[in-house]
Short mmCIF file of C-alpha atoms in Angstrom, two decimals:
data_model
loop_
_atom_site.label_atom_id
_atom_site.label_comp_id
_atom_site.label_asym_id
_atom_site.label_seq_id
_atom_site.Cartn_x
_atom_site.Cartn_y
_atom_site.Cartn_z
CA UNK B 162 -9.35 17.06 -42.74
CA UNK B 163 -7.47 13.89 -43.55
CA UNK B 164 -7.64 10.54 -41.81
CA UNK B 165 -4.04 10.87 -40.72
CA UNK B 166 -5.00 14.20 -38.80
CA UNK B 167 -7.81 12.82 -37.25
CA UNK B 168 -5.95 9.77 -36.03
CA UNK B 169 -2.93 11.81 -34.78
CA UNK B 170 -5.57 14.06 -32.46
CA UNK B 171 -7.29 11.12 -31.52
CA UNK B 172 -3.85 10.11 -30.11
CA UNK B 173 -3.27 13.24 -28.43
CA UNK B 174 -6.27 13.79 -26.93
CA UNK B 175 -5.98 10.19 -25.17
CA UNK B 176 -2.61 10.66 -23.95
CA UNK B 177 -2.63 13.85 -22.53
CA UNK B 178 -6.26 13.97 -21.29
CA UNK B 179 -6.97 17.17 -23.14
CA UNK B 180 -10.17 18.50 -24.72
CA UNK B 181 -10.80 17.85 -28.23
CA UNK B 182 -11.27 21.45 -28.89
CA UNK B 183 -7.69 22.35 -27.45
CA UNK B 184 -6.29 20.01 -30.19
CA UNK B 185 -5.81 22.55 -32.94
CA UNK B 186 -3.31 21.98 -35.63
CA UNK B 187 -1.08 24.70 -34.39
CA UNK B 188 -1.22 23.51 -30.52
CA UNK B 189 2.01 22.86 -28.95
CA UNK B 190 2.34 19.69 -27.19
CA UNK B 191 4.09 21.44 -24.08
CA UNK B 192 3.14 24.89 -24.09
CA UNK B 193 -0.45 24.69 -25.08
CA UNK B 194 -1.66 21.04 -24.20
CA UNK B 195 0.61 20.41 -20.66
CA UNK B 196 2.71 17.88 -21.72
CA UNK B 197 6.04 17.23 -20.23
CA UNK B 198 9.21 15.97 -22.05
CA UNK B 199 8.28 12.34 -20.79
CA UNK B 200 4.59 12.87 -22.56
CA UNK B 201 6.19 13.95 -25.75
CA UNK B 202 8.29 10.82 -25.99
CA UNK B 203 5.29 8.53 -25.38
CA UNK B 204 3.48 10.44 -27.71
CA UNK B 205 6.06 9.86 -30.51
CA UNK B 206 6.03 6.03 -29.70
CA UNK B 207 2.29 5.92 -29.96
CA UNK B 208 2.35 7.77 -33.52
CA UNK B 209 5.01 4.97 -34.60
CA UNK B 210 2.79 2.22 -33.21
CA UNK B 211 -0.34 3.53 -35.00
CA UNK B 212 1.21 4.35 -38.26
CA UNK B 213 3.63 1.39 -38.21
CA UNK B 214 6.52 3.91 -39.29
CA UNK B 215 9.81 4.82 -37.34
CA UNK B 216 10.59 8.21 -36.21
CA UNK B 217 14.47 8.66 -35.51
CA UNK B 218 15.14 10.80 -32.68
CA UNK B 219 16.44 13.83 -34.20
CA UNK B 220 13.11 13.83 -35.91
CA UNK B 221 11.30 13.56 -33.27
CA UNK B 222 12.94 16.24 -31.48
CA UNK B 223 11.15 18.41 -34.39
CA UNK B 224 8.02 17.49 -33.70
CA UNK B 225 6.63 20.12 -31.38
CA UNK B 226 3.11 20.59 -32.46
CA UNK B 227 -0.07 18.65 -33.68
CA UNK B 228 0.86 19.85 -37.08
CA UNK B 229 4.66 18.79 -37.13
CA UNK B 230 3.38 15.10 -36.20
CA UNK B 231 0.78 15.25 -39.14
CA UNK B 232 3.15 16.35 -41.44
CA UNK B 233 5.69 14.00 -40.64
CA UNK B 234 3.50 11.12 -40.80
CA UNK B 235 2.21 12.22 -44.34
CA UNK B 236 5.62 12.24 -45.69
CA UNK B 237 6.93 9.04 -43.99
CA UNK B 238 3.79 6.53 -43.73
CA UNK B 239 2.22 4.39 -46.01
CA UNK B 240 -0.75 4.36 -43.63
CA UNK Q 222 11.19 14.34 22.90
CA UNK Q 223 8.29 15.49 20.79
CA UNK Q 224 5.10 13.50 21.11
CA UNK Q 225 3.48 12.08 18.06
CA UNK Q 226 -0.21 11.43 17.33
CA UNK Q 227 -2.42 9.95 14.30
CA UNK Q 228 -4.65 12.48 13.08
CA UNK Q 229 -5.75 10.74 9.75
CA UNK Q 230 -6.41 7.64 8.41
CA UNK Q 231 -7.15 5.99 4.74
CA UNK Q 232 -7.22 2.38 3.63
CA UNK Q 233 -7.92 0.52 0.41
CA UNK Q 234 -7.95 -3.36 0.93
CA UNK Q 235 -9.79 -6.26 -0.02
CA UNK Q 236 -12.77 -5.51 1.78
CA UNK Q 237 -12.97 -2.29 0.08
CA UNK Q 238 -12.18 1.30 -0.03
CA UNK Q 239 -12.31 3.54 3.29
CA UNK Q 240 -11.27 3.14 6.59
CA UNK Q 241 -15.09 2.73 8.08
CA UNK Q 242 -16.40 0.73 5.54
CA UNK Q 243 -13.32 -1.69 5.85
CA UNK Q 244 -13.90 -1.58 9.71
CA UNK Q 245 -17.46 -2.06 9.92
CA UNK Q 246 -16.94 -5.22 7.32
CA UNK Q 247 -13.85 -6.53 9.40
CA UNK Q 248 -15.92 -6.39 12.56
CA UNK Q 249 -18.77 -8.19 10.97
CA UNK Q 250 -16.42 -11.27 10.31
CA UNK Q 251 -16.62 -10.60 6.48
CA UNK Q 252 -13.85 -11.97 4.28
CA UNK Q 253 -12.21 -10.13 1.46
CA UNK Q 254 -10.67 -13.15 -0.12
CA UNK Q 255 -11.87 -14.54 -3.39
CA UNK Q 256 -10.86 -17.19 -6.12
CA UNK Q 257 -8.85 -15.25 -8.70
CA UNK Q 258 -10.63 -14.56 -11.85
CA UNK Q 259 -8.44 -11.82 -13.51
CA UNK Q 260 -5.77 -13.98 -14.91
CA UNK Q 261 -5.18 -17.25 -15.60
CA UNK Q 262 -4.51 -19.63 -12.70
CA UNK Q 263 -5.07 -22.81 -13.98
CA UNK Q 264 -1.26 -23.98 -13.61
CA UNK Q 265 -0.69 -22.28 -10.20
CA UNK Q 266 -0.81 -23.91 -7.16
CA UNK Q 267 -2.69 -21.22 -5.37
CA UNK Q 268 -5.81 -19.81 -6.78
CA UNK Q 269 -7.13 -17.68 -3.99
CA UNK Q 270 -6.22 -13.88 -3.11
CA UNK Q 271 -7.49 -10.71 -1.48
CA UNK Q 272 -7.80 -8.59 -4.39
CA UNK Q 273 -9.32 -4.79 -4.23
CA UNK Q 274 -12.71 -5.14 -5.41
CA UNK Q 275 -13.60 -2.96 -8.28
CA UNK Q 276 -16.82 -1.52 -8.84
CA UNK Q 277 -18.77 2.08 -7.97
CA UNK Q 278 -17.18 4.54 -5.32
CA UNK Q 279 -20.82 4.78 -3.93
CA UNK Q 280 -20.68 1.31 -2.54
CA UNK Q 281 -17.20 1.17 -1.11
CA UNK Q 282 -15.59 -0.42 -4.23
CA UNK Q 283 -12.28 0.66 -6.10
CA UNK Q 284 -12.45 2.77 -9.20
CA UNK Q 285 -9.30 3.95 -10.28
CA UNK Q 286 -10.54 7.09 -12.22
CA UNK Q 287 -12.21 8.46 -8.98
CA UNK Q 288 -8.76 8.83 -7.73
CA UNK Q 289 -6.18 9.29 -10.28
CA UNK Q 290 -7.21 10.50 -13.84
CA UNK Q 291 -6.99 8.22 -16.45
CA UNK Q 292 -3.89 9.71 -18.38
CA UNK Q 293 -1.84 9.93 -15.34
CA UNK Q 294 -2.71 6.09 -14.57
CA UNK Q 295 -0.16 5.02 -17.39
CA UNK Q 296 2.44 6.99 -15.29
CA UNK Q 297 2.34 4.65 -12.29
CA UNK Q 298 1.84 0.81 -11.44
CA UNK Q 299 -0.96 0.06 -9.63
CA UNK Q 300 0.86 -0.06 -6.22
CA UNK Q 301 0.78 3.77 -6.59
CA UNK Q 302 -2.55 4.47 -7.44
CA UNK Q 303 -3.73 2.57 -4.55
CA UNK Q 304 -1.41 4.93 -2.51
CA UNK Q 305 -2.63 7.85 -3.73
CA UNK Q 306 -6.27 6.56 -3.03
CA UNK Q 307 -5.67 5.93 0.68
CA UNK Q 308 -3.33 9.07 1.18
CA UNK Q 309 -6.12 11.02 -0.18
CA UNK Q 310 -8.53 9.52 2.13
CA UNK Q 311 -5.96 10.25 5.17
CA UNK Q 312 -4.95 13.53 4.33
CA UNK Q 313 -8.95 14.65 3.81
CA UNK Q 314 -9.55 13.17 7.21
CA UNK Q 315 -6.95 15.07 8.66
CA UNK Q 316 -8.03 18.34 7.82
CA UNK Q 317 -4.32 19.41 7.30
CA UNK Q 318 -3.77 21.84 4.75
CA UNK Q 319 -0.57 23.83 4.64
CA UNK Q 320 -0.90 27.41 3.80
CA UNK Q 321 2.83 28.62 4.18
CA UNK Q 322 5.87 27.58 2.52
CA UNK Q 323 7.38 26.63 5.94
CA UNK Q 324 4.25 24.55 6.82
CA UNK Q 325 4.95 22.55 3.32
CA UNK Q 326 8.64 22.39 3.86
CA UNK Q 327 7.55 20.46 7.57
CA UNK Q 328 5.02 18.18 6.01
CA UNK Q 329 6.63 15.06 4.50
CA UNK Q 330 5.52 11.59 2.99
CA UNK Q 331 7.15 8.04 3.83
CA UNK Q 332 4.89 5.52 1.72
CA UNK Q 333 7.04 2.31 1.32
CA UNK Q 334 6.08 -1.02 -0.73
CA UNK Q 335 7.52 -4.50 -0.38
CA UNK Q 336 7.81 -5.05 -3.94
CA UNK Q 337 6.89 -2.14 -6.06
CA UNK Q 338 5.96 -1.97 -9.73
CA UNK Q 339 6.25 -5.99 -10.44
CA UNK Q 340 3.25 -6.30 -12.68
CA UNK Q 341 4.85 -3.23 -14.86
CA UNK Q 342 8.24 -4.66 -14.62
CA UNK Q 343 6.72 -8.08 -16.15
CA UNK Q 344 4.73 -6.25 -19.03
CA UNK Q 345 8.15 -4.32 -20.01
CA UNK Q 346 10.16 -7.42 -20.15
CA UNK Q 347 7.43 -8.88 -22.64
CA UNK Q 348 7.72 -5.94 -24.39
CA UNK Q 349 11.18 -5.69 -24.65
CA UNK Q 350 11.73 -9.31 -25.88
CA UNK Q 351 8.96 -8.92 -28.33
CA UNK Q 352 9.33 -5.60 -29.72
CA UNK Q 353 12.83 -4.35 -28.92
CA UNK Q 354 14.05 -1.73 -26.59
CA UNK Q 355 12.22 1.41 -28.53
CA UNK Q 356 8.78 0.34 -27.32
CA UNK Q 357 9.69 0.64 -23.62
CA UNK Q 358 7.56 3.67 -22.21
CA UNK Q 359 9.43 6.75 -20.76
CA UNK Q 360 7.20 5.96 -17.84
CA UNK Q 361 8.71 2.41 -17.54
CA UNK Q 362 11.04 3.10 -14.61
CA UNK Q 363 9.05 6.09 -12.85
CA UNK Q 364 5.91 3.59 -12.66
CA UNK Q 365 8.06 0.51 -11.13
CA UNK Q 366 10.06 2.71 -8.76
CA UNK Q 367 8.94 2.01 -4.98
CA UNK Q 368 9.49 5.69 -3.57
CA UNK Q 369 7.49 7.25 -6.52
CA UNK Q 370 4.38 6.33 -4.21
CA UNK Q 371 5.86 9.10 -2.01
CA UNK Q 372 6.92 11.11 -4.99
CA UNK Q 373 3.19 11.25 -6.44
CA UNK Q 374 1.77 12.13 -3.17
CA UNK Q 375 4.26 15.13 -2.41
CA UNK Q 376 3.75 16.53 -6.01
CA UNK Q 377 0.14 16.31 -5.78
CA UNK Q 378 -0.18 18.24 -2.61
CA UNK Q 379 3.20 20.25 -2.62
CA UNK Q 380 4.34 18.47 0.74
CA UNK Q 381 8.09 19.45 0.62
CA UNK Q 382 9.42 18.02 3.64
CA UNK Q 383 11.05 14.54 3.98
CA UNK Q 384 10.35 12.42 0.97
CA UNK Q 385 11.26 8.80 1.99
CA UNK Q 386 10.01 5.24 1.51
CA UNK Q 387 10.64 2.16 3.68
CA UNK Q 388 11.33 -1.09 1.56
CA UNK Q 389 11.17 -3.88 4.15
CA UNK Q 390 9.18 -6.61 2.65
CA UNK Q 391 6.32 -7.51 4.95
CA UNK Q 392 7.30 -5.10 7.91
CA UNK Q 393 7.44 -2.00 5.30
CA UNK Q 394 4.13 -0.35 6.50
CA UNK Q 395 5.13 -0.75 10.50
CA UNK Q 396 9.02 0.80 9.54
CA UNK Q 397 7.30 3.37 7.57
CA UNK Q 398 5.13 4.51 10.52
CA UNK Q 399 7.95 3.92 13.21
CA UNK Q 400 10.30 5.92 11.28
CA UNK Q 401 8.01 8.76 10.15
CA UNK Q 402 7.12 9.34 13.68
CA UNK Q 403 10.73 9.48 14.56
CA UNK Q 404 11.39 12.03 11.93
CA UNK Q 405 8.86 14.12 13.60
CA UNK Q 406 10.28 13.39 17.09
CA UNK Q 407 13.45 14.85 15.64
CA UNK Q 408 12.01 17.93 14.31
CA UNK Q 409 12.60 16.88 10.52
CA UNK Q 410 8.82 17.51 10.00
CA UNK Q 411 5.58 18.49 12.00
CA UNK Q 412 3.27 16.30 10.14
CA UNK Q 413 4.40 12.95 8.10
CA UNK Q 414 1.76 11.19 5.54
CA UNK Q 415 3.15 7.52 6.48
CA UNK Q 416 2.28 4.12 5.23
CA UNK Q 417 2.49 1.32 2.98
CA UNK Q 418 0.83 0.07 -0.47
CA UNK Q 419 1.26 -3.17 -2.75
CA UNK Q 420 -0.27 -4.70 -5.68
CA UNK Q 421 1.59 -7.63 -6.78
CA UNK Q 422 -1.10 -10.37 -7.46
CA UNK Q 423 -0.35 -11.63 -10.66
CA UNK Q 424 0.82 -14.78 -12.30
CA UNK Q 425 4.39 -13.64 -11.58
CA UNK Q 426 3.67 -12.76 -8.17
CA UNK Q 427 1.72 -15.83 -7.32
CA UNK Q 428 4.23 -18.25 -8.90
CA UNK Q 429 7.24 -16.65 -7.16
CA UNK Q 430 5.53 -16.65 -3.27
CA UNK Q 431 4.29 -20.17 -4.20
CA UNK Q 432 7.87 -21.43 -5.45
CA UNK Q 433 8.98 -20.03 -1.71
CA UNK Q 434 6.18 -22.40 -0.56
CA UNK Q 435 4.74 -19.69 1.34
CA UNK Q 436 1.13 -19.71 -0.16
CA UNK Q 437 -1.79 -21.64 0.98
CA UNK Q 438 -2.61 -24.44 -1.94
CA UNK Q 439 -5.50 -26.43 0.09
CA UNK Q 440 -8.36 -24.02 0.02
CA UNK Q 441 -8.59 -23.01 -3.66
CA UNK Q 442 -12.53 -24.31 -3.74
CA UNK Q 443 -13.16 -22.36 -0.60
CA UNK Q 444 -11.50 -19.09 -0.92
CA UNK Q 445 -12.57 -17.50 2.62
CA UNK Q 446 -11.55 -20.40 4.36
CA UNK Q 447 -7.84 -20.03 3.12
CA UNK Q 448 -6.17 -17.54 5.45
CA UNK Q 449 -6.62 -19.31 8.84
CA UNK Q 450 -4.01 -18.17 11.45
CA UNK Q 451 -3.43 -20.57 14.25
CA UNK Q 452 -5.76 -23.04 13.22
CA UNK Q 453 -4.72 -26.33 12.92
CA UNK Q 454 -5.54 -26.77 9.40
CA UNK Q 455 -3.33 -23.73 8.47
CA UNK Q 456 -1.16 -24.07 5.10
CA UNK Q 457 0.26 -20.95 3.98
CA UNK Q 458 -0.72 -17.23 3.58
CA UNK Q 459 -3.13 -15.68 0.81
CA UNK Q 460 -1.95 -12.66 -0.99
CA UNK Q 461 -3.60 -9.60 -0.49
CA UNK Q 462 -3.24 -6.10 -2.12
CA UNK Q 463 -4.45 -2.49 -0.99
CA UNK Q 464 -2.67 0.25 0.74
CA UNK Q 465 -2.94 1.87 4.38
CA UNK Q 466 -1.74 5.47 5.04
CA UNK Q 467 -1.73 7.47 8.32
CA UNK Q 468 -1.21 11.15 8.80
CA UNK Q 469 0.99 11.42 11.90
CA UNK Q 470 1.43 14.65 13.65
CA UNK Q 471 3.32 16.59 16.34
CA UNK Q 472 1.04 16.67 19.47
CA UNK Q 473 1.06 20.23 19.91
CA UNK Q 474 0.81 21.16 16.19
CA UNK Q 475 -2.44 18.96 16.09
CA UNK Q 476 -3.74 20.61 19.13
CA UNK Q 477 -3.21 24.09 17.87
CA UNK Q 478 -5.11 23.43 14.88
CA UNK Q 479 -7.61 21.28 16.85
CA UNK Q 480 -7.43 18.12 14.88
CA UNK Q 481 -9.25 15.18 15.95
CA UNK Q 482 -6.78 12.85 17.45
CA UNK Q 483 -7.20 8.89 16.87
CA UNK Q 484 -4.19 7.96 19.05
CA UNK Q 485 -0.71 8.36 20.07
CA UNK Q 486 2.12 6.55 18.52
CA UNK Q 487 4.08 5.67 21.82
CA UNK Q 488 6.29 2.67 20.83
CA UNK Q 489 8.56 1.42 18.03
CA UNK Q 490 11.05 -1.61 18.04
CA UNK Q 491 13.12 -2.92 15.21
CA UNK Q 492 15.33 -5.89 14.95
CA UNK Q 493 17.09 -8.39 12.74
CA UNK Q 494 16.76 -12.09 12.88
CA UNK Q 495 20.18 -12.66 11.06
CA UNK Q 496 19.10 -16.02 10.44
CA UNK Q 497 17.60 -16.89 6.98
CA UNK Q 498 16.23 -15.61 3.74
CA UNK Q 499 12.63 -16.39 4.40
CA UNK Q 500 12.09 -18.60 7.81
CA UNK Q 501 12.16 -16.88 11.40
CA UNK Q 502 14.30 -18.52 13.89
CA UNK Q 503 12.53 -21.27 15.86
CA UNK Q 504 12.84 -19.34 19.39
CA UNK Q 505 11.11 -16.20 17.60
CA UNK Q 506 14.20 -13.91 19.22
CA UNK Q 507 14.01 -11.30 16.28
CA UNK Q 508 9.91 -10.60 16.96
CA UNK Q 509 10.64 -11.11 20.78
CA UNK Q 510 13.32 -8.06 20.76
CA UNK Q 511 11.20 -6.09 18.24
CA UNK Q 512 8.40 -6.12 20.48
CA UNK Q 513 10.25 -5.48 23.89
CA UNK Q 514 11.53 -2.67 22.18
CA UNK Q 515 8.51 -1.07 21.35
CA UNK Q 516 7.03 -1.56 24.80
CA UNK Q 517 10.37 -0.10 26.51
CA UNK Q 518 9.89 2.97 24.16
CA UNK Q 519 6.32 3.03 25.08
CA UNK Q 520 7.16 2.63 28.63
CA UNK Q 521 4.60 -0.02 29.07
CA UNK Q 522 4.13 -3.16 30.96
CA UNK Q 523 2.78 -5.83 29.03
CA UNK Q 524 0.08 -5.94 31.21
CA UNK Q 525 -0.74 -2.55 29.66
CA UNK Q 526 -1.37 -3.77 26.17
CA UNK Q 527 -4.99 -5.13 25.67
CA UNK Q 528 -4.81 -5.92 21.88
CA UNK Q 529 -2.04 -7.43 19.74
CA UNK Q 530 -2.53 -6.93 16.16
CA UNK Q 531 -0.47 -10.32 15.24
CA UNK Q 532 1.85 -10.65 12.12
CA UNK Q 533 -0.17 -14.15 11.82
CA UNK Q 534 0.36 -14.58 8.13
CA UNK Q 535 -1.26 -18.47 8.40
CA UNK Q 536 2.02 -20.24 7.84
CA UNK Q 537 2.32 -23.52 9.74
CA UNK Q 538 5.66 -22.37 11.06
CA UNK Q 539 5.57 -18.74 11.38
CA UNK Q 540 2.27 -18.56 13.72
CA UNK Q 541 3.62 -20.75 15.91
CA UNK Q 542 6.91 -18.83 16.43
CA UNK Q 543 5.27 -15.47 16.64
CA UNK Q 544 2.94 -16.82 19.46
CA UNK Q 545 5.78 -18.31 21.11
CA UNK Q 546 7.67 -15.22 21.33
CA UNK Q 547 4.45 -13.31 22.79
CA UNK Q 548 3.99 -16.02 25.46
CA UNK Q 549 7.41 -15.52 26.41
CA UNK Q 550 7.39 -11.55 26.50
CA UNK Q 551 4.04 -11.13 28.15
CA UNK Q 552 4.36 -13.63 30.69
CA UNK Q 553 1.43 -14.00 33.01
CA UNK Q 554 -0.03 -11.00 30.93
CA UNK Q 555 -0.92 -13.01 28.28
CA UNK Q 556 -4.23 -14.28 30.12
CA UNK Q 557 -5.37 -10.70 29.73
CA UNK Q 558 -4.38 -9.74 26.40
CA UNK Q 559 -6.49 -10.58 23.34
CA UNK Q 560 -4.50 -11.23 19.99
CA UNK Q 561 -5.96 -11.66 16.48
CA UNK Q 562 -4.93 -11.81 13.09
CA UNK Q 563 -6.84 -9.57 10.56
CA UNK Q 564 -5.00 -11.20 7.62
CA UNK Q 565 -7.62 -13.97 8.30
CA UNK Q 566 -10.05 -11.65 6.70
CA UNK Q 567 -7.95 -9.69 3.95
CA UNK Q 568 -4.84 -11.98 3.46
CA UNK Q 569 -1.21 -10.80 3.76
CA UNK Q 570 -0.83 -7.37 1.96
CA UNK Q 571 2.99 -7.64 2.28
CA UNK Q 572 4.00 -3.98 2.22
CA UNK Q 573 0.89 -2.46 3.05
CA UNK Q 574 -0.11 -4.90 5.89
CA UNK Q 575 1.62 -3.05 8.98
CA UNK Q 576 -0.04 0.05 8.05
CA UNK Q 577 -3.16 -1.25 7.52
CA UNK Q 578 -3.05 -3.35 10.76
CA UNK Q 579 -1.77 -0.17 12.36
CA UNK Q 580 -4.97 1.30 11.25
CA UNK Q 581 -7.35 -1.72 12.60
CA UNK Q 582 -5.16 -1.66 15.85
CA UNK Q 583 -6.08 2.11 16.12
CA UNK Q 584 -9.78 1.73 15.48
CA UNK Q 585 -9.79 -1.09 18.00
CA UNK Q 586 -8.62 1.45 20.52
CA UNK Q 587 -11.56 3.99 19.39
CA UNK Q 588 -14.29 1.78 19.17
CA UNK Q 589 -13.58 -0.76 22.19
CA UNK Q 590 -13.83 -3.69 19.97
CA UNK Q 591 -11.07 -6.24 18.99
CA UNK Q 592 -11.56 -7.59 15.14
CA UNK Q 593 -11.56 -11.44 14.88
CA UNK Q 594 -9.23 -14.19 13.93
CA UNK Q 595 -11.68 -15.59 11.20
CA UNK Q 596 -11.37 -19.54 10.54
CA UNK Q 597 -9.84 -20.33 14.03
CA UNK Q 598 -12.08 -23.73 14.49
CA UNK Q 599 -9.49 -25.75 15.66
CA UNK Q 600 -6.51 -23.91 17.25
CA UNK Q 601 -3.00 -25.38 17.31
CA UNK Q 602 -2.18 -26.72 21.05
CA UNK Q 603 0.06 -23.95 21.78
CA UNK Q 604 -2.90 -21.58 21.59
CA UNK Q 605 -4.23 -23.09 24.80
CA UNK Q 606 -4.76 -20.17 27.16
CA UNK Q 607 -4.31 -17.57 24.70
CA UNK Q 608 -7.34 -15.11 23.49
CA UNK Q 609 -7.22 -15.16 19.57
CA UNK Q 610 -10.29 -13.75 19.48
CA UNK Q 611 -11.74 -16.77 17.26
CA UNK Q 612 -14.25 -15.87 14.53
CA UNK Q 613 -16.18 -13.16 15.94
CA UNK Q 614 -15.22 -9.65 17.17
CA UNK Q 615 -15.73 -8.58 20.44
CA UNK Q 616 -15.88 -5.93 22.96
CA UNK Q 617 -13.38 -4.97 24.89
CA UNK Q 618 -11.65 -1.66 26.07
CA UNK Q 619 -8.27 -1.28 24.67
CA UNK Q 620 -5.89 1.06 26.47
CA UNK Q 621 -2.84 0.61 24.04
CA UNK Q 622 -2.48 -1.93 21.20
CA UNK Q 623 0.97 -3.39 19.94
CA UNK Q 624 1.06 -4.30 16.08
CA UNK Q 625 3.59 -6.85 14.79
CA UNK Q 626 5.04 -6.92 11.27
CA UNK Q 627 7.72 -9.64 10.38
CA UNK Q 628 9.51 -9.78 6.71
CA UNK Q 629 11.69 -11.73 4.61
CA UNK Q 630 15.01 -11.10 5.30
CA UNK Q 631 14.74 -11.46 8.71
CA UNK Q 632 13.36 -7.78 9.22
CA UNK Q 633 11.11 -7.08 12.63
CA UNK Q 634 8.96 -4.14 13.28
CA UNK Q 635 6.68 -3.71 16.31
CA UNK Q 636 4.32 -0.46 16.90
CA UNK Q 637 2.50 0.32 20.06
CA UNK Q 638 -0.60 2.59 19.93
CA UNK Q 639 -1.96 4.11 22.90
CA UNK Q 640 -5.14 5.77 23.63
CA UNK Q 641 -5.14 9.68 23.61
CA UNK Q 642 -6.47 11.48 26.62
#
């Protein structure tokens, strides 16, 4: 598993207070991990902070799962 | 009018977590005031505060994670965390668990705060300045809003009745209890979780109150001596933090479920000074009228009040003015009443003060002990002939207790609690 995937999962675990085993690549933040709309906004901010990238609102709206986040960051980050 | 009784108590203060723990330490004459070490005070004139002591829950100390899950703490400023901790204790103590929708809809929450999320607003301002608006958390506003203390408690417990918050500076806790009792009297609710909470001890909070010349600055090297109501050496209040929460309940409702009843809320008086933003008028007419109103509502003569938990913040002017108002109202009954300021032990909890002090007043009724005014070594001349319970608690039957709270803006509230028979 890539370093980016590990870091994304770590942020999700910390912010949503969920067990590591639940944070699979296909897990949906809202449907599977108990996040609400404010949690997802904060998650995106945490990804921006961690990876030094900017995630525009229209792109953020499409980040619904762990995999969505990993894919976006892989494509848009130098980290 | 329906009668309202107290069936649950919960508290976090500079003396620790839990009502019994607090009460025992208070009666022993212990102080919760310490030198501030959690942030830099080198350039602040006041370096002493009553901070909630951190440590293991099993030792009566505060561990936030034991009250609110870590992931949820990011969504609320500390004043909300403290309110939830006190509410958990009070609700558990009351044994009230609504089972039906109707019961849930008749259970409300009214927990206020004087200042709310000051520290979060400070941090948010720094973030905005240094990193720009995109770095402001979506939880910034709901963390800081005062009524979110009531909001979180209602969400946690499914209490769907009146959801409200008092915001009247240092009278907040007393107004919350008085107003919540009236909501029960008027049948808007059968049960109200009511109280106050505050967590504003920070560089910004201290700087603000110090600029208003409200804080003690002469006892930085002797923290436990800094709050000394009625003593000639007093020079201002000491900031405190914490939360007090009471479960108020309609009498018949409490009786039907066999609840333990601590006391009855019989009196509530309110007034405005219409005078000055931070100072009371010299004749103390605002405090006088709120006390008189509370006694009238309670149907009690001053001679039937055995204990007054004074506002008594340890400011040179405020203590004198309150004492004068009490003397005028009580007349010859001043000879039999005992009056103490528990702020001498825990400092001034601002929006939580009225609620925490209401709990101390109720414990005085229940246990027949009046708590002391610590550091009262050399009383002001005006104290002559008034029992201010200097330095040591004393046994005394308390049939009814009066609790005073006066706030910036000239807002006054007095509560009367009566033993329940």
